[in-house]
Every structure is written in structure tokens, then in C-alpha cells.
PDB file of C-alpha atoms and ligand atoms in Angstrom:
ATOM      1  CA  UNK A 189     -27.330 -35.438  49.094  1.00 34.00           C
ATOM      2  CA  UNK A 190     -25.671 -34.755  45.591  1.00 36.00           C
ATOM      3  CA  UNK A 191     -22.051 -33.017  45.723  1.00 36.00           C
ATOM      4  CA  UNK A 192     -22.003 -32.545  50.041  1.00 39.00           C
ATOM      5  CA  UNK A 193     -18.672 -34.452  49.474  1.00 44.00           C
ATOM      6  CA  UNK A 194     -17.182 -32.683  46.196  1.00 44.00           C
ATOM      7  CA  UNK A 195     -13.840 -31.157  46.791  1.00 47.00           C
ATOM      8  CA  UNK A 196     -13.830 -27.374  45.696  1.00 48.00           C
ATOM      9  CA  UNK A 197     -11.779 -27.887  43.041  1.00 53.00           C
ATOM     10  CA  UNK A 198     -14.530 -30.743  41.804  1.00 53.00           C
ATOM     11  CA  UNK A 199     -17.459 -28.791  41.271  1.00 56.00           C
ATOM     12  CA  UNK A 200     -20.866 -31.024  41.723  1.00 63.00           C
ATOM     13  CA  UNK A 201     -21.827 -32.116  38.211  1.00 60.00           C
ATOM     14  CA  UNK A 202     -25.461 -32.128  39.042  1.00 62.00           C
ATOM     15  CA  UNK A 203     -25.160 -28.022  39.600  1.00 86.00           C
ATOM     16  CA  UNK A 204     -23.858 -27.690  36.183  1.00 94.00           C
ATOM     17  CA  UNK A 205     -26.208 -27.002  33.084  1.00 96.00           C
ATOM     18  CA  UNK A 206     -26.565 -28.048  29.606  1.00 97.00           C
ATOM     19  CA  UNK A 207     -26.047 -24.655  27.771  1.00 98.00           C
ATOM     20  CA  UNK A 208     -25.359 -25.758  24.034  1.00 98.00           C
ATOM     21  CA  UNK A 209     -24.940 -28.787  22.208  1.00 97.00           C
ATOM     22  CA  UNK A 210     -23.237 -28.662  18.777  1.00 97.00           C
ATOM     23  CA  UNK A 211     -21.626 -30.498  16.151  1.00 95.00           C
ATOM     24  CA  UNK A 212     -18.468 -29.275  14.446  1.00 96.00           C
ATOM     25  CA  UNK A 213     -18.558 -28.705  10.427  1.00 97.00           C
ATOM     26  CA  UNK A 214     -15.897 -28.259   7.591  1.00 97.00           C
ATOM     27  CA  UNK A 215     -16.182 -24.382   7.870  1.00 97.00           C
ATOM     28  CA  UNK A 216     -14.504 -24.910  11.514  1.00 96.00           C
ATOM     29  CA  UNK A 217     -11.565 -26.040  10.758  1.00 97.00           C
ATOM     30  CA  UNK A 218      -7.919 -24.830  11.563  1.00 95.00           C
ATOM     31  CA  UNK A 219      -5.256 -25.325   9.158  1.00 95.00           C
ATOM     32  CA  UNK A 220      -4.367 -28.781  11.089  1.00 95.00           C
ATOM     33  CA  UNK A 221      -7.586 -30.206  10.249  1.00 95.00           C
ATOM     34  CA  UNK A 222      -8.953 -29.656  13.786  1.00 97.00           C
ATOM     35  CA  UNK A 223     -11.373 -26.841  15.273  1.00 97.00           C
ATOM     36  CA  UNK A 224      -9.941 -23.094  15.199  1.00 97.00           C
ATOM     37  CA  UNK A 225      -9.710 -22.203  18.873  1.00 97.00           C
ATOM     38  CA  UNK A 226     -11.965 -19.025  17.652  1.00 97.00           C
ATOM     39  CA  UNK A 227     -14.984 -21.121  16.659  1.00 98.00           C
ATOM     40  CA  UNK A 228     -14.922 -23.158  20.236  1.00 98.00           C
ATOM     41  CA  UNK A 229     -14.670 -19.245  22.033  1.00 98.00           C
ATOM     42  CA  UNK A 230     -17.662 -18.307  20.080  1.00 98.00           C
ATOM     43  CA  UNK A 231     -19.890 -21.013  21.809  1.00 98.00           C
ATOM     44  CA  UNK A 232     -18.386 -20.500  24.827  1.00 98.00           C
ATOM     45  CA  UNK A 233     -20.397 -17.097  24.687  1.00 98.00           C
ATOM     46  CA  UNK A 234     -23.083 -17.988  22.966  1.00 98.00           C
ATOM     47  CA  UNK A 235     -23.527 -20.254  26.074  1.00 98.00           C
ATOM     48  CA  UNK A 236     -22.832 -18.200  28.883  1.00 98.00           C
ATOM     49  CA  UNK A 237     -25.151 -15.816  26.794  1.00 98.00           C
ATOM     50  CA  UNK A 238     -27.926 -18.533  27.299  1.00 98.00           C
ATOM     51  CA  UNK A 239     -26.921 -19.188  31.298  1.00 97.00           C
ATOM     52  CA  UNK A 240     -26.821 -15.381  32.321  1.00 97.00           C
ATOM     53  CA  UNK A 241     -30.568 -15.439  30.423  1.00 96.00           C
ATOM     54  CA  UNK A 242     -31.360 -17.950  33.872  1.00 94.00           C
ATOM     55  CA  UNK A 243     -30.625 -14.581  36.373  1.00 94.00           C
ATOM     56  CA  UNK A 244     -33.120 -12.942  34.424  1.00 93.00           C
ATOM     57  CA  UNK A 245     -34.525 -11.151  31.005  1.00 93.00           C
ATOM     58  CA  UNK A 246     -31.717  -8.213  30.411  1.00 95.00           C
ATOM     59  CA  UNK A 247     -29.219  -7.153  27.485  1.00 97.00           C
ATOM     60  CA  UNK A 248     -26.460  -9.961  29.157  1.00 98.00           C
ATOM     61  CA  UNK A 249     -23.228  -8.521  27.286  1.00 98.00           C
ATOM     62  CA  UNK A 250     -19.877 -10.062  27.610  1.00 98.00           C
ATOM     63  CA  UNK A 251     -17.436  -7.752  29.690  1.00 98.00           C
ATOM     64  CA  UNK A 252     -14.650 -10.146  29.946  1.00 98.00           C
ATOM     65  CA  UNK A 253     -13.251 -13.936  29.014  1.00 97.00           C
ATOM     66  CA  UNK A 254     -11.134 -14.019  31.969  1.00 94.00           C
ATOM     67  CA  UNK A 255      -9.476 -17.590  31.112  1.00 95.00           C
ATOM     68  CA  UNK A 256      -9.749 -20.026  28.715  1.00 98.00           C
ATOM     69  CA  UNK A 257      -7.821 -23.016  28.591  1.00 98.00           C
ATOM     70  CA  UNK A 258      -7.829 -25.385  25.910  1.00 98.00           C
ATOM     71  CA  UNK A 259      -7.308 -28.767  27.024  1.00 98.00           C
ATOM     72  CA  UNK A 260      -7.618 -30.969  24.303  1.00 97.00           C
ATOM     73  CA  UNK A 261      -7.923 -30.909  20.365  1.00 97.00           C
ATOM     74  CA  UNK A 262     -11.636 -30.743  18.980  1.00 97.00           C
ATOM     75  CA  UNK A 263     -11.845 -33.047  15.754  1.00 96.00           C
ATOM     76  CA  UNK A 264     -13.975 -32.418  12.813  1.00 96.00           C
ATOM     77  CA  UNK A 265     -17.917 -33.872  13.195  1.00 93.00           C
ATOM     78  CA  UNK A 266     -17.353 -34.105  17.117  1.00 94.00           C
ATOM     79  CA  UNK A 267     -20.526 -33.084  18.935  1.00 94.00           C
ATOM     80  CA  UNK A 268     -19.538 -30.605  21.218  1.00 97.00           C
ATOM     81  CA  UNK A 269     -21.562 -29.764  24.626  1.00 97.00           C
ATOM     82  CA  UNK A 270     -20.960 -26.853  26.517  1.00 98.00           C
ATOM     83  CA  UNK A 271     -21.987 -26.850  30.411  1.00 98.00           C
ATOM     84  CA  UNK A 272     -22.570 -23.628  32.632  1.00 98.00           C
ATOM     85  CA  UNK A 273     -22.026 -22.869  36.272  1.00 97.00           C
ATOM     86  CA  UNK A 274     -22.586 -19.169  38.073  1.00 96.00           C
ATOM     87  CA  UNK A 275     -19.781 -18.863  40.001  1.00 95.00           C
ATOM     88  CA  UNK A 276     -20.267 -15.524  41.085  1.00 95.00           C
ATOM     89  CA  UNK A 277     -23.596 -13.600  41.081  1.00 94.00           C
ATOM     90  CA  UNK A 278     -22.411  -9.842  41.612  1.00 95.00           C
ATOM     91  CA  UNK A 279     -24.730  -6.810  41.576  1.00 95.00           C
ATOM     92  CA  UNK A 280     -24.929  -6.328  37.893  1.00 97.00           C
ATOM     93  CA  UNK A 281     -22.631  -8.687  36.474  1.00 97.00           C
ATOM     94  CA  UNK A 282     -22.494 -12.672  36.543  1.00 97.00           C
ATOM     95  CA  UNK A 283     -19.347 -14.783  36.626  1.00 97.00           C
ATOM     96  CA  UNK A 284     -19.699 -17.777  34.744  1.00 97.00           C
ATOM     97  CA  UNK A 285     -17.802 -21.125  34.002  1.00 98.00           C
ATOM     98  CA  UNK A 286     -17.985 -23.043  30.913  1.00 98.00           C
ATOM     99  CA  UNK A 287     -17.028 -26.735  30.440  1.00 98.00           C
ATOM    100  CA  UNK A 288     -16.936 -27.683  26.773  1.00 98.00           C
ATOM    101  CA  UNK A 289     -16.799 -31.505  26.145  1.00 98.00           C
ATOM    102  CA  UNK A 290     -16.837 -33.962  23.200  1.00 96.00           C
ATOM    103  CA  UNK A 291     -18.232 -37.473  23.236  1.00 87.00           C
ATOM    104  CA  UNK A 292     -16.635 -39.283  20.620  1.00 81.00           C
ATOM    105  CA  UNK A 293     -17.315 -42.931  21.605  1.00 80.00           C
ATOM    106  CA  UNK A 294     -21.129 -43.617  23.413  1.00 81.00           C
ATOM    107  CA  UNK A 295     -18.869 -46.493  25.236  1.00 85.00           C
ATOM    108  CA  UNK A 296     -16.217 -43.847  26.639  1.00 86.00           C
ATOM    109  CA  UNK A 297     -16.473 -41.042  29.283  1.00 89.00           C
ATOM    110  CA  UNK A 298     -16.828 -37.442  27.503  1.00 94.00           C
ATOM    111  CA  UNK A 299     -13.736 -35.669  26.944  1.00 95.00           C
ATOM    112  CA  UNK A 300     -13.099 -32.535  28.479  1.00 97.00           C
ATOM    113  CA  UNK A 301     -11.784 -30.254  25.166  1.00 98.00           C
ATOM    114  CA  UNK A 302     -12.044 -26.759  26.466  1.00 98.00           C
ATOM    115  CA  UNK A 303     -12.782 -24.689  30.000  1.00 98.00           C
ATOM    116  CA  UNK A 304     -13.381 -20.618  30.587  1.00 98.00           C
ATOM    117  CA  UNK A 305     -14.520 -18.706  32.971  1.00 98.00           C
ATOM    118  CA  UNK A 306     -16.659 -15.516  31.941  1.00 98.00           C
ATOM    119  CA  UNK A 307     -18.276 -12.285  33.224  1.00 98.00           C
ATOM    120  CA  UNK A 308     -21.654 -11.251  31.534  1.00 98.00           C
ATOM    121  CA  UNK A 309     -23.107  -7.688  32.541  1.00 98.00           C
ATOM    122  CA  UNK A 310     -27.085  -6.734  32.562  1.00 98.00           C
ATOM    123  CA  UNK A 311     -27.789  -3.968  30.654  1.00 98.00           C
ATOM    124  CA  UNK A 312     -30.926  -2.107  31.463  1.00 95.00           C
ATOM    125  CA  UNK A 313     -33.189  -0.403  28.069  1.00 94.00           C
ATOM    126  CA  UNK A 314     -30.316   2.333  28.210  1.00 96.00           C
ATOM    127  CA  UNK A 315     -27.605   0.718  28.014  1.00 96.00           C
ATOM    128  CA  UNK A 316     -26.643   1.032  31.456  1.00 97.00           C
ATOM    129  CA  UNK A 317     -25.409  -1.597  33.982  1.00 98.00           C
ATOM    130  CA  UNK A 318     -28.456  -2.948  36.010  1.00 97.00           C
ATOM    131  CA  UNK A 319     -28.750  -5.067  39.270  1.00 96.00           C
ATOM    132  CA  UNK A 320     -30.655  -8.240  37.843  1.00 91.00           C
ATOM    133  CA  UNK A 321     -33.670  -9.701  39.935  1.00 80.00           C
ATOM    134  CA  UNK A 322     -32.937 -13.301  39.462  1.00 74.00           C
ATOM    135  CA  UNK A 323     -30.068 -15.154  42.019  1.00 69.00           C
ATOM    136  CA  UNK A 324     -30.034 -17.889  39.174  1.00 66.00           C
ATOM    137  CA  UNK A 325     -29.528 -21.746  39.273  1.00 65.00           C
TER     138      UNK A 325
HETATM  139  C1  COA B 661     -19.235  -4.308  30.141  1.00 55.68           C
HETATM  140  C2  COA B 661     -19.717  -2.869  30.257  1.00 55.68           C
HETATM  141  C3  COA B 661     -21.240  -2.833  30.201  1.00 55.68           C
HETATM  142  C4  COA B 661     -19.262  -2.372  31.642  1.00 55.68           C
HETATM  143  O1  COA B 661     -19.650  -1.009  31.702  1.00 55.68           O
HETATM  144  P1  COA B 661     -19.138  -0.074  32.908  1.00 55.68           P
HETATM  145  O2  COA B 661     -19.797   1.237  32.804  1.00 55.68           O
HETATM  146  O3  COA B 661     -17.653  -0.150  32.976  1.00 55.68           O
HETATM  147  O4  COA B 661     -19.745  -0.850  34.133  1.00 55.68           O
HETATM  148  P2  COA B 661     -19.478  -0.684  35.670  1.00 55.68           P
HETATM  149  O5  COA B 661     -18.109  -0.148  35.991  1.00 55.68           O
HETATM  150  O6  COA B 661     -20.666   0.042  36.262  1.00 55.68           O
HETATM  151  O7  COA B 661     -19.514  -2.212  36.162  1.00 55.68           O
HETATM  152  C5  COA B 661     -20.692  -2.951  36.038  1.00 55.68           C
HETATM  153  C6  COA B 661     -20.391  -4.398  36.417  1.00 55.68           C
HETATM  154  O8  COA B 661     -19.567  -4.966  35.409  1.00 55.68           O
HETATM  155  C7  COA B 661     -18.390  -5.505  35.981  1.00 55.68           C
HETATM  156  N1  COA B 661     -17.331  -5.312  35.021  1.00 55.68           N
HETATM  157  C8  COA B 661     -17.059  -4.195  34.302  1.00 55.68           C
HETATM  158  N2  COA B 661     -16.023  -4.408  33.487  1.00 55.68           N
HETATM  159  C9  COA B 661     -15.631  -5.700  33.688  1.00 55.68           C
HETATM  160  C10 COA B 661     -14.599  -6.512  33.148  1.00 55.68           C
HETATM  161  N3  COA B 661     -13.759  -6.058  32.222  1.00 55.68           N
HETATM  162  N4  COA B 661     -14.500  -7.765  33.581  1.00 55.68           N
HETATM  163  C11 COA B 661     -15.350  -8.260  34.505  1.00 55.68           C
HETATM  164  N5  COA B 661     -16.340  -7.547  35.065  1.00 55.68           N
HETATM  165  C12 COA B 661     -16.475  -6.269  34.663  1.00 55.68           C
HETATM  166  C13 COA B 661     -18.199  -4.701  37.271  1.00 55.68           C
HETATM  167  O9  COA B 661     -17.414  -5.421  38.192  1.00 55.68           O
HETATM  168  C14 COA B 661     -19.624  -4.534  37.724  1.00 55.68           C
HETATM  169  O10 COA B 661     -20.085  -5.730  38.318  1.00 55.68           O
HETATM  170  P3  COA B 661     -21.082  -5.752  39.612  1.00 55.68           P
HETATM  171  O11 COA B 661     -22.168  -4.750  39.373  1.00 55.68           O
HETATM  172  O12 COA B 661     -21.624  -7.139  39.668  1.00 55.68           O
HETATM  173  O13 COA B 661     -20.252  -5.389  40.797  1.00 55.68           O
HETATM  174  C15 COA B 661     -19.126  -1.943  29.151  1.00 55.68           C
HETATM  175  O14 COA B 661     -17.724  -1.916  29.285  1.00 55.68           O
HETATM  176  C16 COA B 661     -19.501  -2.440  27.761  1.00 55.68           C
HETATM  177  O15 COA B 661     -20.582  -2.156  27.271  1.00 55.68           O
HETATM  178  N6  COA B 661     -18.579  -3.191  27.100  1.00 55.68           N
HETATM  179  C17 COA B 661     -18.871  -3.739  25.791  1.00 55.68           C
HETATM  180  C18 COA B 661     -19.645  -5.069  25.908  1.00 55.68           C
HETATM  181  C19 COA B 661     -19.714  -5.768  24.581  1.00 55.68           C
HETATM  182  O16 COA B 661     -19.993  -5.143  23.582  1.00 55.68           O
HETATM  183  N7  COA B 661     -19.422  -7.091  24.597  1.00 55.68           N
HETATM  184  C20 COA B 661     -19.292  -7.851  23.382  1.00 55.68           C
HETATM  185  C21 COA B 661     -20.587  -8.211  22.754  1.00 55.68           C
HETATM  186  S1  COA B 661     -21.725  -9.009  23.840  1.00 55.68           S
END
């Protein structure tokens, strides 16, 4: 049975998803040469845009980036993958985590760059907070 054994601090791999897969241009780039933390936020929503889209067909807006911790640089023409995880599934609003990762050698494990953890909220055709149908993944 995949992940019965996976510490809570290890979250089961197979649970995660493949949100977004990108790779990084010249237009990215930091003064340093490697990717501006700003550019690696912006898929971090744009993908827990496309995993709070799995609880269901709302408006998802971003309320809050609660933590973001940048773990490692991104270089210039790295293909970038962003996984997803709900980690909570509240009345309205869905807490999500987002591993970012780079594979820079096919004979070496990814890298993990970048992690967050996010809170998208369903808006109804009013713009109004609404309790989504869908539990998710
Ligand atoms: C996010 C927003 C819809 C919340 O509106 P609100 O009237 O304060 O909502 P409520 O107090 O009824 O809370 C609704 C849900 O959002 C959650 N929430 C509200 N603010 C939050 C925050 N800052 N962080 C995390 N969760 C939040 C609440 O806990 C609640 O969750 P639940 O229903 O699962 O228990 C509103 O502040 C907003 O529209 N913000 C702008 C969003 C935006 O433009 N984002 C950037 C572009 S996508």
C-alpha cells in the first residue's frame, strides 16, 4: 500500500500532483544570472490555481501565500515542475502545498528549488465565498 509507512513530515509522493511544468527563459532572470524569486512565486499560483480547479469549477482566488521557502537557486533553461498537495480542504477555502523542482541531469534525482504552502478561496458568480462540492484528490 503506497505511503502507509511515510513519516508525516514525508508526505507520500504518489498523493502529490503534477501541476505545471516549465522551462526558465532570459526574461527570468535576477541580476545574479539566476531566476528572480518573483517569477518562481508566480507559478507557484498559477499551480495551486490549476490544483484548487480539482475541488471543483469556481473563481479559486489566492487569499494568502502563507510560506515560501526557497531552498535552492533556479538556473537559467532549468525545467521547472511544480507538484500540488491539498492539505487542508476547509468550507470555502483550500490549503495547498507546492513543491517546485528542477531536473538538471536525467542521471540525477530532481532537485528540490522551492516549497509554499497556499490558501485558495471559491468564489461563487458574486463574488462571494462559496462552500465547493468537490473533496478533491
Ligand atoms: C480572499 C477573500 C475572498 C476572502 O474574503 P472574506 O470575505 O474575508 O472571506 P471569509 O472571511 O468569508 O472567509 C472565507 C474563507 O477564506 C479563508 N480566508 C480568508 N482570508 C484568508 C487569508 N488571508 N488566509 C487564509 N485563508 C483566508 C477563511 O478562513 C474562510 O475559509 P473556510 O470557508 O474554508 O473556513 C477576499 O479577501 C478577497 O477577495 N481577496 C482578494 C483575492 C485576490 O484578489 N487574490 C489575488 C488574485 S487571485
Amino acid at each position: 500500500m503506497s505511503g502507509a509507512h511515510n513519516p508525516p513530515d514525508q508526505p507520500d509522493p504518489a498523493q502529490r500532483r503534477l501541476a505545471l511544468r516549465v522551462v526558465t527563459m532570459p526574461r527570468d532572470t535576477n541580476p545574479y544570472g539566476t531566476i528572480f524569486g518573483g517569477v518562481i512565486l508566480s507559478y507557484i499560483d498559477q499551480a495551486a490555481f490549476v490544483h484548487a480547479l480539482c475541488h471543483g469549477d469556481y473563481t479559486w482566488v489566492t487569499a494568502s501565500i502563507e510560506r515560501v521557502d526557497f531552498l535552492a537557486p533556479v538556473n537559467l533553461g532549468d525545467v521547472v515542475t511544480l507538484y500540488t498537495r491539498t492539505v487542508r480542504a476547509g468550507r470555502t477555502s483550500v490549503t495547498i502545498a507546492v513543491e517546485v523542482e528542477t531536473q538538471r541531469d536525467p542521471a540525477i534525482d530532481p532537485v528540490s528549488v522551492t516549497s509554499a504552502t497556499t490558501t485558495l478561496v471559491a468564489l461563487d458568480a458574486h463574488g462571494h465565498p462559496t462552500p465547493f462540492a468537490q473533496p478533491g484528490p
